[in-house]
Amino acid sequence: MWTLSGFIDEISPDFTQQCRVAADLGLRYAEVRSAWDVNILDLSPDQLTVMRETLAQYRLQVSSIGSPIGKIFIDEPFGPHLERMRHAAEVAHELAAPYVRVFSFFLRPGSDPAEHRGEVIDRMRALARVAEQFDVVLLHENEKQIYGDVPSRCLDVVRSVGSPYLRLAWDPANFVQVGVRPYTEGYGMLRRHLEYVQIKDARLADGSVVTAGNGDGEVAQTIRALRHDGFDGFFSLEPHLGAGTATAGFSGPELFRQAWRDFTNLLQAEGIDYA
């Protein structure tokens, strides 16, 4: 039985509507990234209380904190960001989330990733130490234009840090948008470190984001392999079908529902149970 979740801020800025639509789809988990147009790490204590109470009202649990940790340039000061990581871990505890999504730092255009490798690994180790202190697991997402945007550097990050508190989130659309065929070029390399799957697809021709199975993200091949390998984790809908920013995406209720339908149709076609 696979467990579905989703970045529910793609539904609406209003957190109650986010939860209502998610619950209507039968989701039991949500990934929280923002509410009321405020990033999850910038919500006030009172707003976090309202969030927790609203989640409980709709019988939703939190699969992961969709944090922006690591979404700064590698040459920007790290100290304040490390404090922000501690806050992210505190928010994860408050919302009973086992995971916090992170990134391995943006590189300046035209820079050589190899020149920044040492600093990236040092920073990722520091983030993992905070995660260990708080007993939460970090999920490194293969975002575009960060150090770990291609499979080989994702592997480098997770191997070099060497912590059980740093694992990988798999985003097929992001791989496609950097010219990678995800299953063909990345699955075998990264599978043993893969903890969490984000459901988003894209087309190699122009990088446009589409629903699962309608792009070049090799989603069907990937879920077949995951089933064969006995994967038993979260699959988090992140449709990105409407407007987006550097830190978030948006789809709206109807496109979010369409993303859910297209992915669950894939699961049904493969005979995979989900909840």
PDB file of C-alpha atoms in Angstrom, residues 128-270:
ATOM      1  CA  ALA A 128      22.455  16.773   8.746  1.00  0.00           C
ATOM      2  CA  ARG A 129      23.915  17.291  12.230  1.00  0.00           C
ATOM      3  CA  VAL A 130      20.961  19.524  13.099  1.00  0.00           C
ATOM      4  CA  ALA A 131      18.584  16.887  11.732  1.00  0.00           C
ATOM      5  CA  GLU A 132      20.247  14.264  13.922  1.00  0.00           C
ATOM      6  CA  GLN A 133      19.875  16.467  16.995  1.00  0.00           C
ATOM      7  CA  PHE A 134      16.155  16.818  16.319  1.00  0.00           C
ATOM      8  CA  ASP A 135      15.641  13.276  15.001  1.00  0.00           C
ATOM      9  CA  VAL A 136      14.153  14.310  11.663  1.00  0.00           C
ATOM     10  CA  VAL A 137      15.290  13.105   8.240  1.00  0.00           C
ATOM     11  CA  LEU A 138      16.346  15.555   5.549  1.00  0.00           C
ATOM     12  CA  LEU A 139      15.224  14.897   1.980  1.00  0.00           C
ATOM     13  CA  HIS A 140      17.559  16.361  -0.646  1.00  0.00           C
ATOM     14  CA  GLU A 141      15.558  17.402  -3.705  1.00  0.00           C
ATOM     15  CA  ASN A 142      17.254  17.493  -7.108  1.00  0.00           C
ATOM     16  CA  GLU A 143      16.277  21.079  -7.858  1.00  0.00           C
ATOM     17  CA  LYS A 144      17.469  22.841 -10.995  1.00  0.00           C
ATOM     18  CA  GLN A 145      20.619  24.998 -10.751  1.00  0.00           C
ATOM     19  CA  ILE A 146      21.734  23.678  -7.373  1.00  0.00           C
ATOM     20  CA  TYR A 147      24.826  21.526  -6.846  1.00  0.00           C
ATOM     21  CA  GLY A 148      22.802  18.304  -6.676  1.00  0.00           C
ATOM     22  CA  ASP A 149      20.743  18.784  -9.814  1.00  0.00           C
ATOM     23  CA  VAL A 150      21.969  15.717 -11.744  1.00  0.00           C
ATOM     24  CA  PRO A 151      22.130  12.106 -10.493  1.00  0.00           C
ATOM     25  CA  SER A 152      25.921  11.946 -10.099  1.00  0.00           C
ATOM     26  CA  ARG A 153      26.022  14.981  -7.825  1.00  0.00           C
ATOM     27  CA  CYS A 154      22.944  13.856  -5.871  1.00  0.00           C
ATOM     28  CA  LEU A 155      24.870  10.666  -5.187  1.00  0.00           C
ATOM     29  CA  ASP A 156      27.978  12.647  -4.267  1.00  0.00           C
ATOM     30  CA  VAL A 157      26.049  14.680  -1.694  1.00  0.00           C
ATOM     31  CA  VAL A 158      24.351  11.782   0.059  1.00  0.00           C
ATOM     32  CA  ARG A 159      27.433   9.529   0.006  1.00  0.00           C
ATOM     33  CA  SER A 160      29.850  12.228   1.124  1.00  0.00           C
ATOM     34  CA  VAL A 161      27.674  13.353   4.033  1.00  0.00           C
ATOM     35  CA  GLY A 162      27.171   9.714   4.956  1.00  0.00           C
ATOM     36  CA  SER A 163      24.368  10.273   7.450  1.00  0.00           C
ATOM     37  CA  PRO A 164      21.134   8.313   7.894  1.00  0.00           C
ATOM     38  CA  TYR A 165      19.546  11.725   8.472  1.00  0.00           C
ATOM     39  CA  LEU A 166      20.110  12.772   4.861  1.00  0.00           C
ATOM     40  CA  ARG A 167      18.249  10.876   2.155  1.00  0.00           C
ATOM     41  CA  LEU A 168      17.003  11.658  -1.348  1.00  0.00           C
ATOM     42  CA  ALA A 169      13.708  12.959  -2.683  1.00  0.00           C
ATOM     43  CA  TRP A 170      13.168  12.021  -6.337  1.00  0.00           C
ATOM     44  CA  ASP A 171      11.710  14.701  -8.614  1.00  0.00           C
ATOM     45  CA  PRO A 172      11.441  13.403 -12.200  1.00  0.00           C
ATOM     46  CA  ALA A 173      10.425  16.752 -13.720  1.00  0.00           C
ATOM     47  CA  ASN A 174      13.457  18.517 -12.302  1.00  0.00           C
ATOM     48  CA  PHE A 175      15.720  15.837 -13.776  1.00  0.00           C
ATOM     49  CA  VAL A 176      14.049  16.231 -17.175  1.00  0.00           C
ATOM     50  CA  GLN A 177      14.529  19.999 -17.022  1.00  0.00           C
ATOM     51  CA  VAL A 178      18.302  19.562 -16.721  1.00  0.00           C
ATOM     52  CA  GLY A 179      18.400  17.101 -19.630  1.00  0.00           C
ATOM     53  CA  VAL A 180      18.329  13.845 -17.642  1.00  0.00           C
ATOM     54  CA  ARG A 181      16.132  10.834 -18.375  1.00  0.00           C
ATOM     55  CA  PRO A 182      15.300  10.014 -14.758  1.00  0.00           C
ATOM     56  CA  TYR A 183      14.751   6.268 -14.736  1.00  0.00           C
ATOM     57  CA  THR A 184      17.231   5.469 -17.504  1.00  0.00           C
ATOM     58  CA  GLU A 185      20.086   7.609 -16.174  1.00  0.00           C
ATOM     59  CA  GLY A 186      19.415   7.943 -12.470  1.00  0.00           C
ATOM     60  CA  TYR A 187      17.348   5.202 -10.893  1.00  0.00           C
ATOM     61  CA  GLY A 188      19.980   2.484 -10.620  1.00  0.00           C
ATOM     62  CA  MET A 189      22.505   4.967  -9.272  1.00  0.00           C
ATOM     63  CA  LEU A 190      20.280   6.500  -6.619  1.00  0.00           C
ATOM     64  CA  ARG A 191      17.742   3.839  -5.638  1.00  0.00           C
ATOM     65  CA  ARG A 192      19.392   2.738  -2.382  1.00  0.00           C
ATOM     66  CA  HIS A 193      19.337   6.347  -1.123  1.00  0.00           C
ATOM     67  CA  LEU A 194      15.817   7.151  -2.349  1.00  0.00           C
ATOM     68  CA  GLU A 195      13.344   7.827   0.471  1.00  0.00           C
ATOM     69  CA  TYR A 196      10.562   9.964  -0.989  1.00  0.00           C
ATOM     70  CA  VAL A 197       9.033  10.560  -4.445  1.00  0.00           C
ATOM     71  CA  GLN A 198       7.617  13.839  -5.733  1.00  0.00           C
ATOM     72  CA  ILE A 199       5.085  13.439  -8.508  1.00  0.00           C
ATOM     73  CA  LYS A 200       5.772  15.941 -11.254  1.00  0.00           C
ATOM     74  CA  ASP A 201       6.511  15.286 -14.937  1.00  0.00           C
ATOM     75  CA  ALA A 202       8.027  17.411 -17.718  1.00  0.00           C
ATOM     76  CA  ARG A 203       8.911  17.338 -21.411  1.00  0.00           C
ATOM     77  CA  LEU A 204      12.501  17.231 -22.624  1.00  0.00           C
ATOM     78  CA  ALA A 205      11.693  19.319 -25.697  1.00  0.00           C
ATOM     79  CA  ASP A 206      10.910  22.514 -23.813  1.00  0.00           C
ATOM     80  CA  GLY A 207      10.962  21.733 -20.078  1.00  0.00           C
ATOM     81  CA  SER A 208       7.226  22.309 -19.739  1.00  0.00           C
ATOM     82  CA  VAL A 209       5.617  20.686 -16.699  1.00  0.00           C
ATOM     83  CA  VAL A 210       2.798  18.209 -17.278  1.00  0.00           C
ATOM     84  CA  THR A 211       0.893  15.663 -15.224  1.00  0.00           C
ATOM     85  CA  ALA A 212       2.410  12.281 -14.401  1.00  0.00           C
ATOM     86  CA  GLY A 213       2.769  10.012 -17.417  1.00  0.00           C
ATOM     87  CA  ASN A 214       2.398  12.785 -19.986  1.00  0.00           C
ATOM     88  CA  GLY A 215       6.045  13.810 -20.165  1.00  0.00           C
ATOM     89  CA  ASP A 216       9.531  12.357 -20.367  1.00  0.00           C
ATOM     90  CA  GLY A 217       9.959  11.738 -16.633  1.00  0.00           C
ATOM     91  CA  GLU A 218       9.630   7.966 -17.087  1.00  0.00           C
ATOM     92  CA  VAL A 219       7.146   7.888 -14.212  1.00  0.00           C
ATOM     93  CA  ALA A 220       5.560   4.567 -15.175  1.00  0.00           C
ATOM     94  CA  GLN A 221       8.957   2.828 -15.461  1.00  0.00           C
ATOM     95  CA  THR A 222       9.988   4.277 -12.133  1.00  0.00           C
ATOM     96  CA  ILE A 223       6.917   3.158 -10.215  1.00  0.00           C
ATOM     97  CA  ARG A 224       7.221  -0.337 -11.700  1.00  0.00           C
ATOM     98  CA  ALA A 225      10.809  -0.529 -10.499  1.00  0.00           C
ATOM     99  CA  LEU A 226       9.906   0.848  -7.075  1.00  0.00           C
ATOM    100  CA  ARG A 227       7.180  -1.757  -6.667  1.00  0.00           C
ATOM    101  CA  HIS A 228       9.605  -4.485  -7.725  1.00  0.00           C
ATOM    102  CA  ASP A 229      12.154  -3.175  -5.197  1.00  0.00           C
ATOM    103  CA  GLY A 230       9.614  -3.119  -2.365  1.00  0.00           C
ATOM    104  CA  PHE A 231       9.543   0.652  -1.902  1.00  0.00           C
ATOM    105  CA  ASP A 232       7.114   1.659   0.846  1.00  0.00           C
ATOM    106  CA  GLY A 233       7.214   5.439   1.157  1.00  0.00           C
ATOM    107  CA  PHE A 234       5.428   8.653   0.282  1.00  0.00           C
ATOM    108  CA  PHE A 235       4.447   9.888  -3.172  1.00  0.00           C
ATOM    109  CA  SER A 236       3.855  13.620  -2.951  1.00  0.00           C
ATOM    110  CA  LEU A 237       1.947  15.456  -5.687  1.00  0.00           C
ATOM    111  CA  GLU A 238       3.738  18.639  -6.737  1.00  0.00           C
ATOM    112  CA  PRO A 239       1.940  19.501  -9.982  1.00  0.00           C
ATOM    113  CA  HIS A 240       3.417  22.962 -10.786  1.00  0.00           C
ATOM    114  CA  LEU A 241       0.805  23.325 -13.518  1.00  0.00           C
ATOM    115  CA  GLY A 242       0.090  27.021 -13.057  1.00  0.00           C
ATOM    116  CA  ALA A 243       2.124  30.013 -11.956  1.00  0.00           C
ATOM    117  CA  GLY A 244       5.290  29.447  -9.955  1.00  0.00           C
ATOM    118  CA  THR A 245       8.150  31.220  -8.216  1.00  0.00           C
ATOM    119  CA  ALA A 246      11.700  30.277  -7.231  1.00  0.00           C
ATOM    120  CA  THR A 247      10.428  28.897  -3.918  1.00  0.00           C
ATOM    121  CA  ALA A 248       6.989  27.463  -4.704  1.00  0.00           C
ATOM    122  CA  GLY A 249       4.569  26.382  -7.402  1.00  0.00           C
ATOM    123  CA  PHE A 250       0.829  26.789  -7.898  1.00  0.00           C
ATOM    124  CA  SER A 251      -1.818  24.802  -9.739  1.00  0.00           C
ATOM    125  CA  GLY A 252      -5.232  25.681  -8.311  1.00  0.00           C
ATOM    126  CA  PRO A 253      -7.897  23.192  -7.184  1.00  0.00           C
ATOM    127  CA  GLU A 254      -8.900  21.814 -10.589  1.00  0.00           C
ATOM    128  CA  LEU A 255      -5.386  21.273 -11.913  1.00  0.00           C
ATOM    129  CA  PHE A 256      -4.374  19.725  -8.590  1.00  0.00           C
ATOM    130  CA  ARG A 257      -7.304  17.320  -8.911  1.00  0.00           C
ATOM    131  CA  GLN A 258      -6.235  16.543 -12.485  1.00  0.00           C
ATOM    132  CA  ALA A 259      -2.703  15.779 -11.300  1.00  0.00           C
ATOM    133  CA  TRP A 260      -4.143  13.432  -8.671  1.00  0.00           C
ATOM    134  CA  ARG A 261      -6.348  11.692 -11.262  1.00  0.00           C
ATOM    135  CA  ASP A 262      -3.538  11.196 -13.765  1.00  0.00           C
ATOM    136  CA  PHE A 263      -1.170   9.745 -11.168  1.00  0.00           C
ATOM    137  CA  THR A 264      -3.758   7.479  -9.557  1.00  0.00           C
ATOM    138  CA  ASN A 265      -4.769   6.278 -13.051  1.00  0.00           C
ATOM    139  CA  LEU A 266      -1.137   5.245 -13.550  1.00  0.00           C
ATOM    140  CA  LEU A 267      -1.164   3.380 -10.244  1.00  0.00           C
ATOM    141  CA  GLN A 268      -4.407   1.619 -11.105  1.00  0.00           C
ATOM    142  CA  ALA A 269      -3.063   0.636 -14.520  1.00  0.00           C
ATOM    143  CA  GLU A 270      -0.086  -0.960 -12.784  1.00  0.00           C
TER     144      GLU A 270
END
